[in-house]
Amino acid sequence: MKELVKSMKFFHMYLKQYKLQFFFIIVSIVVATYLQVKAPQYIGDAIQELVNYLGKLNASGGKIDDMSTFVHIILLLILFYVLSSIATFIQSMLMTQVTGKATNRMRIGLFSKLEKLTIRFFDSHNDGEILSRFTSDLDNISNTLNQALIQVMSNVALMIGVLIMMFRANAQLAWVTIASVPFAIIIATVIIQKAAKYVDLQQDSIGELNGYMDEKISGQKIIITNGLEEETVAGFLGHNEAVKKATYKGQVYSGLLFPVMQGMSLVNTAIVIFFGGWFALNGSLDRSVALGLIVMFVQYSQQFYMPLTQISSQYSMLQLAVTGARRLMDVFDETEEPDAVGGSTFKGISEEVLLDHVSFSYNEGTPILKDVSIQVKKGEMVALVGPTGSGKTTVMNLLNRFYDVDKGNISFDGTDIRHLTLASLREHVGIVLQDSVLFSGTIRDNIAFGKPEATMDEVMAAAKQAHIHDFIMELEQQYETEVSDENNIFSTGQKQLISIARTIITNPSLLILDEATSNVDTVTESKIQKAMDNVISGRTSFVIAHRLKTILNADRIVVLKNGEVIESGSHADLLDEDGFYAELYRSQFVFE
Amino acid sequence: MGILIQHLKKYKKEAFFSIFLVVIMVASQLWQPKLLQNVLEAILNDDSEKMQQTGIYLIGIAAIGLIAGILNTITAAKVAQGASADIRESAFRKIQTFSFSNIEKFSAGNLVVRLTNDITQVQNLVMLSLQSLIRIPILFIGSFILALMTIPKLWWIIIVLVVLVFLIVKFTFGSMGKHFGIIQKLLDRVNGLAKENLLGIRVVKSFVQEENEEKRFSAVSDDLTKHTITVGTLFSIMIPSFMFVANMATVAAIYFAGTMVKADPAVIGAIASFMNYLMQIMMSIIIGGMLMMMSSRAFISLGRLQEIMSTEPDITYDENAPMVDLPGSVEFKHVTFTYPGDEVPTLKDISFKIEPGEMIGIVGATGAGKSTLAQLIPRLYDPTEGEVLVGEIDLKKMNKKNLRESVALVLQRAILFSGTIADNLKQGKKDATQTDMERATGIAQAKEFIEKRAEIFDAPVAERSSNYSGGQKQRLSISRGVIGDPKVLILDDSTSALDANSEKLVKEALNKELNDTTTIIIAQKISSVVKADRILVLDDGHLVNVGDHRTLLKESPVYQEIYETQKGKEA
C-alpha cells in the first residue's frame, strides 16, 4: 500500500502538467467507446431492417421495394466508424506524446538527481542496480503509460458501455451474457496468481543456473587446467533440471490465460446464441427483432470478454510500473549534497591546509580515521602511506568533501572547508584517482573535461606536460580520436596520463594523487612519475601511495595505520626511526 | 534452425498432439459462425427442433474448443521446456569441450547470455509456434474459404480487405523501421552516459562538471524522445486504420448483402457469419504480423546457439597417447604466438629449455608476454608456430590426463568456485585426503586462517569468493596448485596480494616440500625472483636475456631498467 502511495506521488509529479491532454484523452475514449458499443446495435438494426424489407416486399408481392431506411442505417454506420477511428487516433496520439515527454522528463530528472547525490550514495549502491532504474524501471513505466493505461481505461469504458447497451436492448439476454463473468474473473485471478508464483520460482531457478554457468565459464581456465569438465557438466545437469521443472509450471500458467479466456468467450457466445434462439422460438421475442438481437449480442458477448482478458493480462504490467515508480521515487527521496549556505568563495591556497583532530567513519561504530592531525604549508608535498584499510584514501574523500568529517575540522587558510562553496572548493582541488576513467567523446573533450572552454593550445600544452602528446599525435585523428571507457586505444598507463593532463589543465591549487600508479608496472610507473613531477612542482599536494617509489622525495611522509598517524617525517628521518615505514621500504625494494 | 529441429525430434509425439489440439481449437472457432447461421435460419423457418439441436452442438463444440486450448498449452509448454532444456544441455556440454581461446572468442558473459536469454527466446518461439503460430495460417485460410463459401458473390470484399491491411502494415512498418534502429542506438547511448557517469562520479564532481553532464545527457534523451514519439504516432495511425478498414469491410458486406436479399432471401442469415469471418481474417493478419516480429528475434537467437554448436574446439588431445611418468622439463622451440584477431604476435620466436627441478623467474614490463608464455605450458593456447614440450614430449602428442596431472598453473587473479574450501582444493587432486589438504595449505600459508574457521576445510566459499580477502584467495589458489604434486608448477604473479613475510614463507616451503618440482615464477617485483636459478627477461615478446640475477644485472639493459625502478637506496 505504501508502495502505491509513493508511486502515485511520483506519477502525479510528472503527469500533473498534462491535465488538458488527459481531458481530451478521456473524452475521446468515451466517444470511441460509445461509438464502438453503439455500432453492433446499428448492425442489428440493419439486419432487422432487411428482414422487414423482405417481409414488406413479399407481402406486397414485390411492389414495396424501399431500401431507404436500410441505406440510411448503413450511412450512419459509416459515419460512426469514421468518427470512432478519429477518436482512437486522437487518444493514442495524445498518449504517445504525453508518455514520450513525461518519460523524457523522468529520465533527465533521474540523471540530474544522481548528479546531485552524495558520494556516500554511490559508494553504498551497486552501479548495476542504479542503472537498472534507467533501463527496466523507466521502460516499465513508459510501456505502462503508453499501452496499459489506455487499454485499461478504454476497456473499463467498453465494459460499462457494453453493459448499458445490453441491458437497454434486452435485459433477459444481457443476464445470460454476463452470467458466466464471475466465473471468468475467478478463473483469471487464480491463473494470474499461480502464474506470478511460478514465474517467481522460475526466475529464482534461472538466477541460480545463471550464477552457476557464469562462475564456471568465467573460471574456465581453472576447469581446463585442472581437467574438471565432466564434474562441471554433472553440476550443470541438476540446475538445468530444476530450471526445466520451474519454468514448465510458470509457462503453463502464464500461457493458460489467453486460451482459457478465449475458450470461455467461445462457450459464452454459444450460450448466448442458444438462449437467443430459444427466446425467439418460445414466443417472448418477435422473430425479426430476435434475429437482430442475436447478431447484436454475439458481438456484445465478444466485446465484453475481450476487455476482461486484456485487463487481466495488463495487471502484471501495471504492477511493474508501480514498483518502478516506487524505485525511482526512492532515488528522488535521497538527500542531495549539502552546499555551504552563504559560504565564501575559495580562491586557492595562500598559506596552509590543516587537518585538525579529524575523526571519521563510513559506518557508525567502525572508525576509519581517529584523531588525525596533518598540517601542510603552501607548496609542500605530503605523502600518505600505510597498509590497505589504514584510511589513506579517506583523507582524499574528506579534502574534496566527498564526505564530511565526524569530529574535528579541515581548514584551508583557517577557513573550515564546510564554509566554502562546494563548486569553488572543488574547482581548486585537483584529483588523480587510482582508476582512471575516460568519458565517451574525443581525446580533446577528455583532456578539457574540467575546462570545456579551453583552447586547443591549452589542451596540447597539458598533454605535453603529461607526456602523452606524442602518442596522441601518432593516432590517425589525433586529438579528435573518439574514445570511451571500454575501447582499448590506451593502455592503463596511458589512460592515467590522460587523467593527469585533465588535472593539469584546470591548474588546481591543491593536488591529490590517490594511488595514481598502483595499477601499472614499475617501469610504466617511472614514466608516469615524470608527468606527475610536472604537476606536483609548485603545488600543495597530497600523494597517497601504495608503492613507495613515487614518494621518496616528499617533504613529509605521514604513515597511517588503523586510522591513526603512527609515524611522520622525511624519508631519511623515518628510515632512522626504523619503524613501520622502514620495514615497508625494505620489503618493497631490492637490495644487493 | 537445424539445432531446434534436431532437439524437437524427441518430443515428436507431444508436438503433433499439440498441433492436433490447435486444429480442434481453430475448427471449433470457425464452426461457430456457421452454426450461428444455422440457428438464424432455423429461427427464420420457425424450426424449433433444429434450433435446439444446433444450439446444443454450439455449446458442446465451444466446450471442446476450451478443453483443447487448455491441453494445448500444457503439451506446448512440455515440448518447449523439454527441447530448450535439451538444447541448453548440449550447448553447455559443447562449451566444456572448448579450448580457452574458443571461449574468449565468444567471451564468458556472452556465452552465459546465449545459454539463458537466447534459450528463453527459443523456448518462447516453440511455445508460440505450438500455441498460435500454426493457428494463424489455419485460421486465416479457414476463414477465407468459409467466408467465400458463405456469400460467394462478395469475394472481392475479402480481397480488398486483405490488400489494404497489407498495405497499411507495409507503409507503417516501412516508416517505423529506420526509427527503430536509431532508437536502439540512442538507448544504448543514454545507458552508456548514465553508466560512465556512475563510474566516474568522483571525476565529474571533483571537476564540477555536473551541469555539463546534465546538458550532454538531456540532448541525447531529447533526441530519443523525438524518435519514440514519431514511432508512437505512426502506431497511432496504424491501429485505427486497421479497425477502420475492417469496419468498412463489414459495412460493405452488409450493404452489398442487402442488395442481394431480394433475389436470395437466405443471405440474411449469412451476413452475421460472413462479418465474423472477415474479422477473423483481419485479426489473423495482424496477430500473424506481430508473431512474425517476435519470432524474428527468436531466429536470431537460434542462429547464436547454432554458432556455439558448430564451433569446433581448436585444441584437441591425442587420447591414444600412453600415460607416461614425465620428467619436469619444459622446452620452447622457436615459439611464436599471436592471439586470434591480433595482427602482431605477442611472443616472437622464443626458445629455451628448463631442466627438471629448476626454479625459473620470468620478468618484463606489462604487455611483454609473460602470462602468455605461461599459458602455453598447460596448453590454454597452442603456439602459432614452433612447439612446446613438457618432459621431452610435444604437448600436441600428449593425452589430456597426463598433461593435467603434470602441470599446475596458479593465476594472479585467484578464481575460486562457490562451495567449500575442500571442494576447491580437490579440484587440484580429485581424491585428496585430509593429509594432502593439510600439507598443501601448509605450503601456501593458508592453514592458519583456515583453521580459525569452525568448519576448517568444510568452511564455505561464497560466490565470487567474496568472503575471503585477496591474500587469502591467492593462498587457497596456491594450495590448489600444489596439492597434486605437479611436475611443473607455474605461479603467474600469484603472490601479489601477499605481504612480504608470507611471500617469503611460501617460497621457503615450496623449496623444501616441492624440491623436485620445476617452478616457474612470473613476477612484477624483482625481489620475488632474485633467488631463482635462472631468470627469463621478456621485452615486447622477445626473450632478450636469460641468467641469474647477478649476470642479468651486468648483461641485460631491460633487466637493469626494471631493477632501477625497484632498487632501494640506503639513506
Short mmCIF file of C-alpha atoms in Angstrom, two decimals, chain A residues 79-298:
data_model
loop_
_atom_site.label_atom_id
_atom_site.label_comp_id
_atom_site.label_asym_id
_atom_site.label_seq_id
_atom_site.Cartn_x
_atom_site.Cartn_y
_atom_site.Cartn_z
CA LEU A 79 -20.17 7.90 -40.04
CA PHE A 80 -19.81 6.01 -36.74
CA TYR A 81 -16.74 4.16 -37.86
CA VAL A 82 -15.08 7.26 -39.28
CA LEU A 83 -15.63 9.09 -36.02
CA SER A 84 -14.52 6.19 -33.87
CA SER A 85 -11.30 5.82 -35.87
CA ILE A 86 -10.59 9.52 -35.45
CA ALA A 87 -11.28 9.33 -31.73
CA THR A 88 -9.00 6.30 -31.37
CA PHE A 89 -6.28 8.08 -33.30
CA ILE A 90 -6.55 11.20 -31.12
CA GLN A 91 -6.37 9.32 -27.84
CA SER A 92 -3.44 7.21 -28.93
CA MET A 93 -1.52 10.13 -30.41
CA LEU A 94 -2.01 12.31 -27.35
CA MET A 95 -0.99 9.48 -25.07
CA THR A 96 2.14 8.87 -27.12
CA GLN A 97 3.12 12.49 -26.72
CA VAL A 98 2.37 12.61 -23.01
CA THR A 99 4.26 9.37 -22.43
CA GLY A 100 7.21 10.42 -24.55
CA LYS A 101 7.58 13.79 -22.89
CA ALA A 102 6.92 12.55 -19.37
CA THR A 103 9.39 9.69 -19.75
CA ASN A 104 11.96 12.11 -21.09
CA ARG A 105 11.50 14.36 -18.07
CA MET A 106 11.71 11.38 -15.74
CA ARG A 107 14.92 10.21 -17.37
CA ILE A 108 16.56 13.62 -17.30
CA GLY A 109 15.18 14.21 -13.81
CA LEU A 110 16.70 10.95 -12.59
CA PHE A 111 20.04 11.77 -14.17
CA SER A 112 20.19 15.29 -12.68
CA LYS A 113 19.19 13.92 -9.33
CA LEU A 114 22.02 11.42 -9.49
CA GLU A 115 24.48 14.19 -10.35
CA LYS A 116 23.45 15.95 -7.14
CA LEU A 117 23.64 12.99 -4.79
CA THR A 118 26.37 12.40 -2.25
CA ILE A 119 29.31 10.11 -2.89
CA ARG A 120 28.03 8.09 0.06
CA PHE A 121 25.01 7.14 -2.05
CA PHE A 122 27.20 5.85 -4.87
CA ASP A 123 29.52 4.04 -2.51
CA SER A 124 26.61 2.26 -0.85
CA HIS A 125 24.70 1.35 -4.04
CA ASN A 126 25.68 -1.04 -6.73
CA ASP A 127 26.10 0.61 -10.18
CA GLY A 128 24.12 -2.09 -11.94
CA GLU A 129 21.29 -1.60 -9.50
CA ILE A 130 21.15 2.14 -10.20
CA LEU A 131 21.46 1.59 -13.94
CA SER A 132 18.52 -0.79 -13.93
CA ARG A 133 16.38 2.19 -12.98
CA PHE A 134 17.30 3.82 -16.27
CA THR A 135 16.63 0.67 -18.21
CA SER A 136 14.00 -1.65 -16.81
CA ASP A 137 12.14 0.67 -14.44
CA LEU A 138 11.78 3.57 -16.86
CA ASP A 139 10.89 1.08 -19.58
CA ASN A 140 8.16 -0.48 -17.49
CA ILE A 141 6.73 2.91 -16.64
CA SER A 142 6.80 4.11 -20.21
CA ASN A 143 5.23 0.91 -21.57
CA THR A 144 2.51 1.04 -18.99
CA LEU A 145 1.71 4.67 -19.68
CA ASN A 146 1.77 4.09 -23.40
CA GLN A 147 -0.22 0.89 -23.64
CA ALA A 148 -1.60 -0.44 -20.43
CA LEU A 149 -3.11 2.81 -19.20
CA ILE A 150 -5.15 3.48 -22.33
CA GLN A 151 -6.08 -0.16 -22.65
CA VAL A 152 -7.31 -0.39 -19.11
CA MET A 153 -9.20 2.89 -19.36
CA SER A 154 -10.85 2.08 -22.66
CA ASN A 155 -11.55 -1.49 -21.66
CA VAL A 156 -13.28 -0.39 -18.49
CA ALA A 157 -15.23 2.16 -20.51
CA LEU A 158 -16.03 -0.52 -23.05
CA MET A 159 -17.32 -2.93 -20.42
CA ILE A 160 -19.51 -0.28 -18.89
CA GLY A 161 -20.75 0.78 -22.31
CA VAL A 162 -21.50 -2.77 -23.39
CA LEU A 163 -23.32 -3.44 -20.13
CA ILE A 164 -25.53 -0.39 -20.58
CA MET A 165 -26.23 -1.24 -24.19
CA MET A 166 -27.07 -4.83 -23.45
CA PHE A 167 -29.48 -4.05 -20.68
CA ARG A 168 -31.17 -1.41 -22.75
CA ALA A 169 -31.53 -3.77 -25.67
CA ASN A 170 -32.77 -6.82 -23.80
CA ALA A 171 -32.34 -7.43 -20.12
CA GLN A 172 -33.03 -11.13 -20.37
CA LEU A 173 -30.28 -11.79 -22.90
CA ALA A 174 -27.99 -9.37 -21.07
CA TRP A 175 -28.22 -11.51 -17.92
CA VAL A 176 -27.49 -14.58 -19.97
CA THR A 177 -24.43 -12.87 -21.46
CA ILE A 178 -22.89 -11.81 -18.16
CA ALA A 179 -23.87 -14.86 -16.16
CA SER A 180 -20.52 -16.52 -16.66
CA VAL A 181 -18.46 -13.40 -15.95
CA PRO A 182 -17.93 -14.05 -12.22
CA PHE A 183 -16.51 -17.47 -13.07
CA ALA A 184 -14.28 -15.94 -15.69
CA ILE A 185 -12.96 -13.39 -13.20
CA ILE A 186 -12.30 -16.03 -10.56
CA ILE A 187 -10.56 -18.29 -13.04
CA ALA A 188 -8.48 -15.43 -14.42
CA THR A 189 -7.43 -14.37 -10.92
CA VAL A 190 -6.42 -17.88 -9.97
CA ILE A 191 -4.41 -18.30 -13.17
CA ILE A 192 -2.67 -14.94 -12.75
CA GLN A 193 -1.78 -15.62 -9.14
CA LYS A 194 -0.45 -19.06 -9.93
CA ALA A 195 1.48 -17.66 -12.87
CA ALA A 196 3.04 -14.93 -10.70
CA LYS A 197 4.03 -17.50 -8.09
CA TYR A 198 5.61 -19.89 -10.57
CA VAL A 199 7.25 -17.15 -12.59
CA ASP A 200 8.96 -16.01 -9.38
CA LEU A 201 10.17 -19.54 -8.73
CA GLN A 202 11.25 -19.73 -12.33
CA GLN A 203 13.26 -16.51 -12.04
CA ASP A 204 14.94 -17.84 -8.91
CA SER A 205 15.97 -21.09 -10.53
CA ILE A 206 17.14 -19.31 -13.68
CA GLY A 207 19.11 -16.97 -11.46
CA GLU A 208 20.81 -19.95 -9.84
CA LEU A 209 21.60 -21.57 -13.16
CA ASN A 210 22.88 -18.26 -14.44
CA GLY A 211 25.13 -17.90 -11.41
CA TYR A 212 26.45 -21.43 -11.84
CA MET A 213 27.23 -21.02 -15.53
CA ASP A 214 28.70 -17.56 -15.08
CA GLU A 215 31.01 -18.75 -12.32
CA LYS A 216 32.14 -21.82 -14.23
CA ILE A 217 32.60 -20.30 -17.66
CA SER A 218 34.35 -17.25 -16.20
CA GLY A 219 36.67 -19.63 -14.41
CA GLN A 220 37.12 -21.90 -17.40
CA LYS A 221 40.90 -21.52 -17.19
CA ILE A 222 40.80 -23.40 -13.90
CA ILE A 223 38.42 -26.00 -15.31
CA ILE A 224 40.64 -26.60 -18.33
CA THR A 225 43.94 -26.66 -16.50
CA ASN A 226 42.59 -29.00 -13.80
CA GLY A 227 40.58 -31.16 -16.19
CA LEU A 228 37.27 -30.56 -14.41
CA GLU A 229 34.97 -30.60 -17.47
CA GLU A 230 32.98 -33.70 -16.53
CA GLU A 231 32.29 -32.60 -12.98
CA THR A 232 31.19 -29.22 -14.30
CA VAL A 233 28.67 -30.80 -16.67
CA ALA A 234 27.40 -33.03 -13.86
CA GLY A 235 26.77 -29.98 -11.67
CA PHE A 236 25.05 -28.24 -14.54
CA LEU A 237 22.55 -31.04 -15.11
CA GLY A 238 20.98 -30.57 -11.67
CA HIS A 239 20.48 -26.86 -12.21
CA ASN A 240 19.15 -27.39 -15.72
CA GLU A 241 16.61 -29.93 -14.49
CA ALA A 242 15.46 -27.53 -11.75
CA VAL A 243 15.00 -24.75 -14.29
CA LYS A 244 13.08 -27.07 -16.58
CA LYS A 245 10.65 -28.03 -13.83
CA ALA A 246 10.13 -24.49 -12.54
CA THR A 247 9.78 -22.98 -15.99
CA TYR A 248 7.32 -25.63 -17.11
CA LYS A 249 4.79 -24.65 -14.47
CA GLY A 250 5.45 -20.94 -14.99
CA GLN A 251 4.91 -21.29 -18.68
CA VAL A 252 1.78 -23.43 -18.38
CA TYR A 253 0.10 -20.93 -16.09
CA SER A 254 1.15 -17.80 -17.91
CA GLY A 255 0.24 -19.40 -21.24
CA LEU A 256 -3.12 -20.54 -19.97
CA LEU A 257 -4.81 -17.18 -19.52
CA PHE A 258 -5.35 -16.40 -23.16
CA PRO A 259 -6.72 -19.76 -24.39
CA VAL A 260 -8.90 -20.14 -21.32
CA MET A 261 -10.42 -16.71 -21.67
CA GLN A 262 -10.85 -17.19 -25.37
CA GLY A 263 -12.39 -20.58 -24.86
CA MET A 264 -14.77 -19.16 -22.28
CA SER A 265 -15.69 -16.38 -24.64
CA LEU A 266 -16.48 -19.03 -27.26
CA VAL A 267 -18.62 -21.00 -24.83
CA ASN A 268 -20.35 -17.86 -23.69
CA THR A 269 -21.16 -16.84 -27.26
CA ALA A 270 -22.60 -20.28 -27.86
CA ILE A 271 -24.78 -19.93 -24.77
CA VAL A 272 -25.97 -16.51 -25.91
CA ILE A 273 -26.89 -17.84 -29.34
CA PHE A 274 -28.65 -20.82 -27.82
CA PHE A 275 -30.75 -18.77 -25.41
CA GLY A 276 -31.39 -16.08 -28.02
CA GLY A 277 -32.76 -18.72 -30.35
CA TRP A 278 -34.75 -20.30 -27.57
CA PHE A 279 -36.31 -17.00 -26.55
CA ALA A 280 -37.10 -16.27 -30.20
CA LEU A 281 -38.85 -19.55 -30.78
CA ASN A 282 -40.62 -19.70 -27.46
CA GLY A 283 -42.55 -16.58 -28.10
CA SER A 284 -41.04 -14.00 -25.84
CA LEU A 285 -39.42 -12.27 -28.83
CA ASP A 286 -40.60 -11.18 -32.20
CA ARG A 287 -38.69 -13.08 -34.84
CA SER A 288 -37.31 -10.16 -36.81
CA VAL A 289 -36.34 -8.49 -33.55
CA ALA A 290 -34.81 -11.73 -32.31
CA LEU A 291 -32.63 -12.12 -35.37
CA GLY A 292 -31.17 -8.64 -34.97
CA LEU A 293 -30.80 -9.11 -31.23
CA ILE A 294 -28.88 -12.35 -31.56
CA VAL A 295 -26.44 -10.89 -34.07
CA MET A 296 -26.02 -7.88 -31.80
CA PHE A 297 -25.49 -9.95 -28.68
CA VAL A 298 -22.96 -12.20 -30.36
#
